[in-house]
């Protein structure tokens, strides 16, 4: 399937998922054969690069930069270092648990309280996943009181700083 994408199209009829032809997509459109041009996929994702420009999936320098920023974020958190806030843009946004925290000063207050009261110690739940400026991290956060949270963090990194961090906390402790 990836080879087909590299050649410029995906032929869903030949894909390993063709047994699911009666899925809701097929029930709605009922095509006999669906071909999707790779440029259509990029446009649909809102990330159609100018001609001759490589996509973020093939730009290791951007991926490495974003991943390095996120690794630094977790190092600061493990150290209980409020310097973590310096990794954020002045107008950065922190989203999670139904709360929107906007601007570095408010983000500083959030982390000051979190570090002082919870003593969070994040540890990886898997490898960091990166696509250019976006990085996803599955983590476990051990808290000072003995509880452990299972969290997914989604970072957007621009110009070497965190533009936004959206976090999702599982309703149940990790198994």
PDB file of C-alpha atoms in Angstrom:
ATOM      1  CA  UNK A   1       0.000   0.000   0.000  1.00  0.00           C
ATOM      2  CA  UNK A   2       2.847   2.429   0.792  1.00  0.00           C
ATOM      3  CA  UNK A   3       4.447   1.582  -2.546  1.00  0.00           C
ATOM      4  CA  UNK A   4       1.177   2.559  -4.281  1.00  0.00           C
ATOM      5  CA  UNK A   5       1.191   5.870  -2.404  1.00  0.00           C
ATOM      6  CA  UNK A   6       4.754   6.525  -3.494  1.00  0.00           C
ATOM      7  CA  UNK A   7       3.680   5.880  -7.089  1.00  0.00           C
ATOM      8  CA  UNK A   8       1.047   8.568  -6.769  1.00  0.00           C
ATOM      9  CA  UNK A   9      -2.147   6.751  -5.911  1.00  0.00           C
ATOM     10  CA  UNK A  10      -3.795   4.283  -3.608  1.00  0.00           C
ATOM     11  CA  UNK A  11      -5.997   1.620  -5.075  1.00  0.00           C
ATOM     12  CA  UNK A  12      -8.334   0.700  -2.231  1.00  0.00           C
ATOM     13  CA  UNK A  13      -9.613  -2.292  -4.184  1.00  0.00           C
ATOM     14  CA  UNK A  14      -6.153  -3.915  -3.942  1.00  0.00           C
ATOM     15  CA  UNK A  15      -5.383  -2.820  -0.394  1.00  0.00           C
ATOM     16  CA  UNK A  16      -5.253  -5.278   2.502  1.00  0.00           C
ATOM     17  CA  UNK A  17      -8.391  -3.564   3.788  1.00  0.00           C
ATOM     18  CA  UNK A  18     -10.502  -4.404   0.723  1.00  0.00           C
ATOM     19  CA  UNK A  19     -12.390  -7.052   2.720  1.00  0.00           C
ATOM     20  CA  UNK A  20     -14.068  -4.135   4.487  1.00  0.00           C
ATOM     21  CA  UNK A  21     -15.698  -2.886   1.285  1.00  0.00           C
ATOM     22  CA  UNK A  22     -19.083  -2.770   2.984  1.00  0.00           C
ATOM     23  CA  UNK A  23     -17.923  -0.333   5.645  1.00  0.00           C
ATOM     24  CA  UNK A  24     -19.893   2.867   6.183  1.00  0.00           C
ATOM     25  CA  UNK A  25     -17.763   4.615   3.541  1.00  0.00           C
ATOM     26  CA  UNK A  26     -18.663   2.024   0.942  1.00  0.00           C
ATOM     27  CA  UNK A  27     -22.274   1.855   2.093  1.00  0.00           C
ATOM     28  CA  UNK A  28     -22.541   5.591   1.548  1.00  0.00           C
ATOM     29  CA  UNK A  29     -20.759   5.858  -1.806  1.00  0.00           C
ATOM     30  CA  UNK A  30     -20.981   2.245  -3.081  1.00  0.00           C
ATOM     31  CA  UNK A  31     -18.056   2.536  -5.472  1.00  0.00           C
ATOM     32  CA  UNK A  32     -16.760  -0.473  -7.351  1.00  0.00           C
ATOM     33  CA  UNK A  33     -13.237   0.870  -7.233  1.00  0.00           C
ATOM     34  CA  UNK A  34     -11.865   3.955  -5.502  1.00  0.00           C
ATOM     35  CA  UNK A  35      -8.613   5.623  -6.528  1.00  0.00           C
ATOM     36  CA  UNK A  36      -7.218   8.478  -4.491  1.00  0.00           C
ATOM     37  CA  UNK A  37      -4.415  10.634  -5.851  1.00  0.00           C
ATOM     38  CA  UNK A  38      -1.654  11.344  -3.299  1.00  0.00           C
ATOM     39  CA  UNK A  39      -1.926  15.103  -3.911  1.00  0.00           C
ATOM     40  CA  UNK A  40      -5.615  14.857  -2.977  1.00  0.00           C
ATOM     41  CA  UNK A  41      -4.637  13.238   0.320  1.00  0.00           C
ATOM     42  CA  UNK A  42      -2.203  16.048   1.080  1.00  0.00           C
ATOM     43  CA  UNK A  43      -4.759  18.722   0.165  1.00  0.00           C
ATOM     44  CA  UNK A  44      -7.384  17.006   2.316  1.00  0.00           C
ATOM     45  CA  UNK A  45      -4.988  17.224   5.243  1.00  0.00           C
ATOM     46  CA  UNK A  46      -4.429  20.912   4.529  1.00  0.00           C
ATOM     47  CA  UNK A  47      -0.731  20.300   4.061  1.00  0.00           C
ATOM     48  CA  UNK A  48      -0.154  20.427   0.317  1.00  0.00           C
ATOM     49  CA  UNK A  49       3.453  21.633  -0.064  1.00  0.00           C
ATOM     50  CA  UNK A  50       4.514  23.844  -2.953  1.00  0.00           C
ATOM     51  CA  UNK A  51       5.923  21.945  -5.955  1.00  0.00           C
ATOM     52  CA  UNK A  52       9.436  20.688  -5.302  1.00  0.00           C
ATOM     53  CA  UNK A  53       9.135  21.067  -1.519  1.00  0.00           C
ATOM     54  CA  UNK A  54       9.375  17.952   0.585  1.00  0.00           C
ATOM     55  CA  UNK A  55       6.582  17.030   2.968  1.00  0.00           C
ATOM     56  CA  UNK A  56       7.096  17.056   6.721  1.00  0.00           C
ATOM     57  CA  UNK A  57       7.306  13.269   6.712  1.00  0.00           C
ATOM     58  CA  UNK A  58      10.559  13.537   4.799  1.00  0.00           C
ATOM     59  CA  UNK A  59      12.061  16.506   6.621  1.00  0.00           C
ATOM     60  CA  UNK A  60      14.161  14.937   9.371  1.00  0.00           C
ATOM     61  CA  UNK A  61      15.535  18.284  10.561  1.00  0.00           C
ATOM     62  CA  UNK A  62      12.066  19.529  11.521  1.00  0.00           C
ATOM     63  CA  UNK A  63      11.164  16.205  13.088  1.00  0.00           C
ATOM     64  CA  UNK A  64      14.406  16.102  15.059  1.00  0.00           C
ATOM     65  CA  UNK A  65      13.940  19.680  16.276  1.00  0.00           C
ATOM     66  CA  UNK A  66      10.384  19.054  17.472  1.00  0.00           C
ATOM     67  CA  UNK A  67      11.342  15.775  19.133  1.00  0.00           C
ATOM     68  CA  UNK A  68      14.310  17.432  20.871  1.00  0.00           C
ATOM     69  CA  UNK A  69      12.045  20.143  22.290  1.00  0.00           C
ATOM     70  CA  UNK A  70       9.614  17.513  23.607  1.00  0.00           C
ATOM     71  CA  UNK A  71      12.441  15.447  25.117  1.00  0.00           C
ATOM     72  CA  UNK A  72      13.686  18.608  26.824  1.00  0.00           C
ATOM     73  CA  UNK A  73      10.146  19.253  28.110  1.00  0.00           C
ATOM     74  CA  UNK A  74      10.057  15.827  29.788  1.00  0.00           C
ATOM     75  CA  UNK A  75      13.579  16.257  31.211  1.00  0.00           C
ATOM     76  CA  UNK A  76      12.487  19.552  32.833  1.00  0.00           C
ATOM     77  CA  UNK A  77       9.350  17.894  34.210  1.00  0.00           C
ATOM     78  CA  UNK A  78      11.291  14.949  35.690  1.00  0.00           C
ATOM     79  CA  UNK A  79      13.656  17.444  37.351  1.00  0.00           C
ATOM     80  CA  UNK A  80      10.735  19.473  38.744  1.00  0.00           C
ATOM     81  CA  UNK A  81      12.228  22.458  36.903  1.00  0.00           C
ATOM     82  CA  UNK A  82       9.929  25.406  36.294  1.00  0.00           C
ATOM     83  CA  UNK A  83      12.270  26.311  33.417  1.00  0.00           C
ATOM     84  CA  UNK A  84       9.975  24.030  31.394  1.00  0.00           C
ATOM     85  CA  UNK A  85       7.895  27.156  30.772  1.00  0.00           C
ATOM     86  CA  UNK A  86      10.733  28.704  28.745  1.00  0.00           C
ATOM     87  CA  UNK A  87      10.115  26.002  26.124  1.00  0.00           C
ATOM     88  CA  UNK A  88       6.721  27.589  25.333  1.00  0.00           C
ATOM     89  CA  UNK A  89       5.985  30.496  22.972  1.00  0.00           C
ATOM     90  CA  UNK A  90       4.735  33.679  24.679  1.00  0.00           C
ATOM     91  CA  UNK A  91       1.232  33.070  23.272  1.00  0.00           C
ATOM     92  CA  UNK A  92       1.245  29.264  23.647  1.00  0.00           C
ATOM     93  CA  UNK A  93      -1.889  27.326  24.533  1.00  0.00           C
ATOM     94  CA  UNK A  94      -2.231  24.430  26.975  1.00  0.00           C
ATOM     95  CA  UNK A  95      -5.429  22.382  26.557  1.00  0.00           C
ATOM     96  CA  UNK A  96      -6.655  19.562  28.756  1.00  0.00           C
ATOM     97  CA  UNK A  97      -9.262  18.400  31.242  1.00  0.00           C
ATOM     98  CA  UNK A  98     -11.758  20.921  29.875  1.00  0.00           C
ATOM     99  CA  UNK A  99      -9.393  23.795  30.567  1.00  0.00           C
ATOM    100  CA  UNK A 100      -7.660  26.265  28.232  1.00  0.00           C
ATOM    101  CA  UNK A 101      -4.558  27.980  29.586  1.00  0.00           C
ATOM    102  CA  UNK A 102      -3.265  30.669  27.245  1.00  0.00           C
ATOM    103  CA  UNK A 103      -0.066  32.694  27.429  1.00  0.00           C
ATOM    104  CA  UNK A 104       3.264  31.936  29.052  1.00  0.00           C
ATOM    105  CA  UNK A 105       2.417  33.680  32.367  1.00  0.00           C
ATOM    106  CA  UNK A 106      -0.700  31.552  32.893  1.00  0.00           C
ATOM    107  CA  UNK A 107       1.172  28.445  31.763  1.00  0.00           C
ATOM    108  CA  UNK A 108       3.890  29.284  34.324  1.00  0.00           C
ATOM    109  CA  UNK A 109       1.254  29.443  37.085  1.00  0.00           C
ATOM    110  CA  UNK A 110      -0.185  26.091  35.920  1.00  0.00           C
ATOM    111  CA  UNK A 111       3.214  24.359  36.038  1.00  0.00           C
ATOM    112  CA  UNK A 112       4.219  26.028  39.328  1.00  0.00           C
ATOM    113  CA  UNK A 113       1.101  24.583  40.969  1.00  0.00           C
ATOM    114  CA  UNK A 114       1.443  21.194  39.243  1.00  0.00           C
ATOM    115  CA  UNK A 115       5.095  20.764  40.209  1.00  0.00           C
ATOM    116  CA  UNK A 116       4.555  21.987  43.796  1.00  0.00           C
ATOM    117  CA  UNK A 117       1.479  19.885  44.541  1.00  0.00           C
ATOM    118  CA  UNK A 118       1.880  16.777  42.388  1.00  0.00           C
ATOM    119  CA  UNK A 119       5.609  16.327  41.877  1.00  0.00           C
ATOM    120  CA  UNK A 120       4.916  14.762  38.462  1.00  0.00           C
ATOM    121  CA  UNK A 121       7.465  12.214  37.223  1.00  0.00           C
ATOM    122  CA  UNK A 122       6.658  11.365  33.587  1.00  0.00           C
ATOM    123  CA  UNK A 123       7.997   8.154  32.079  1.00  0.00           C
ATOM    124  CA  UNK A 124       7.506   6.938  28.514  1.00  0.00           C
ATOM    125  CA  UNK A 125       4.716   4.569  27.561  1.00  0.00           C
ATOM    126  CA  UNK A 126       6.176   4.175  24.076  1.00  0.00           C
ATOM    127  CA  UNK A 127       8.306   5.963  21.518  1.00  0.00           C
ATOM    128  CA  UNK A 128       7.639   9.582  20.614  1.00  0.00           C
ATOM    129  CA  UNK A 129       5.726   9.824  17.342  1.00  0.00           C
ATOM    130  CA  UNK A 130       6.626  12.797  15.183  1.00  0.00           C
ATOM    131  CA  UNK A 131       5.350  14.271  11.938  1.00  0.00           C
ATOM    132  CA  UNK A 132       7.311  17.436  11.311  1.00  0.00           C
ATOM    133  CA  UNK A 133       6.232  19.977  13.881  1.00  0.00           C
ATOM    134  CA  UNK A 134       3.772  17.669  15.658  1.00  0.00           C
ATOM    135  CA  UNK A 135       4.835  15.172  18.326  1.00  0.00           C
ATOM    136  CA  UNK A 136       2.670  12.666  20.195  1.00  0.00           C
ATOM    137  CA  UNK A 137       3.756  11.034  23.446  1.00  0.00           C
ATOM    138  CA  UNK A 138       2.098   8.290  25.450  1.00  0.00           C
ATOM    139  CA  UNK A 139       3.308   8.639  29.022  1.00  0.00           C
ATOM    140  CA  UNK A 140       2.706   7.506  32.571  1.00  0.00           C
ATOM    141  CA  UNK A 141       2.959  10.207  35.208  1.00  0.00           C
ATOM    142  CA  UNK A 142       3.820   9.059  38.715  1.00  0.00           C
ATOM    143  CA  UNK A 143       2.567  11.577  41.291  1.00  0.00           C
ATOM    144  CA  UNK A 144       3.947  12.330  44.756  1.00  0.00           C
ATOM    145  CA  UNK A 145       0.910  10.744  46.443  1.00  0.00           C
ATOM    146  CA  UNK A 146       1.527   7.382  44.759  1.00  0.00           C
ATOM    147  CA  UNK A 147      -1.065   7.643  41.975  1.00  0.00           C
ATOM    148  CA  UNK A 148      -0.117   7.059  38.346  1.00  0.00           C
ATOM    149  CA  UNK A 149      -1.844   8.742  35.413  1.00  0.00           C
ATOM    150  CA  UNK A 150      -1.962   7.395  31.855  1.00  0.00           C
ATOM    151  CA  UNK A 151      -1.675  10.412  29.540  1.00  0.00           C
ATOM    152  CA  UNK A 152      -1.336  11.204  25.846  1.00  0.00           C
ATOM    153  CA  UNK A 153       0.335  14.533  25.057  1.00  0.00           C
ATOM    154  CA  UNK A 154       0.067  16.164  21.638  1.00  0.00           C
ATOM    155  CA  UNK A 155       2.637  18.901  21.017  1.00  0.00           C
ATOM    156  CA  UNK A 156       2.887  21.439  18.201  1.00  0.00           C
ATOM    157  CA  UNK A 157       6.427  22.830  17.994  1.00  0.00           C
ATOM    158  CA  UNK A 158       7.249  25.914  15.925  1.00  0.00           C
ATOM    159  CA  UNK A 159      10.541  27.798  15.734  1.00  0.00           C
ATOM    160  CA  UNK A 160      12.056  25.610  18.449  1.00  0.00           C
ATOM    161  CA  UNK A 161       9.301  26.259  21.008  1.00  0.00           C
ATOM    162  CA  UNK A 162       6.019  24.672  21.986  1.00  0.00           C
ATOM    163  CA  UNK A 163       3.108  26.444  20.296  1.00  0.00           C
ATOM    164  CA  UNK A 164       0.482  24.203  21.898  1.00  0.00           C
ATOM    165  CA  UNK A 165       0.196  21.185  24.144  1.00  0.00           C
ATOM    166  CA  UNK A 166      -3.041  19.213  24.308  1.00  0.00           C
ATOM    167  CA  UNK A 167      -3.187  16.430  26.870  1.00  0.00           C
ATOM    168  CA  UNK A 168      -5.647  13.604  27.386  1.00  0.00           C
ATOM    169  CA  UNK A 169      -5.833  11.739  30.695  1.00  0.00           C
ATOM    170  CA  UNK A 170      -7.326   8.235  30.796  1.00  0.00           C
ATOM    171  CA  UNK A 171     -10.354   7.824  33.048  1.00  0.00           C
ATOM    172  CA  UNK A 172      -8.843   4.767  34.702  1.00  0.00           C
ATOM    173  CA  UNK A 173      -5.356   4.082  36.074  1.00  0.00           C
ATOM    174  CA  UNK A 174      -3.027   2.163  33.758  1.00  0.00           C
ATOM    175  CA  UNK A 175      -3.231  -1.619  33.736  1.00  0.00           C
TER     176      UNK A 175
END
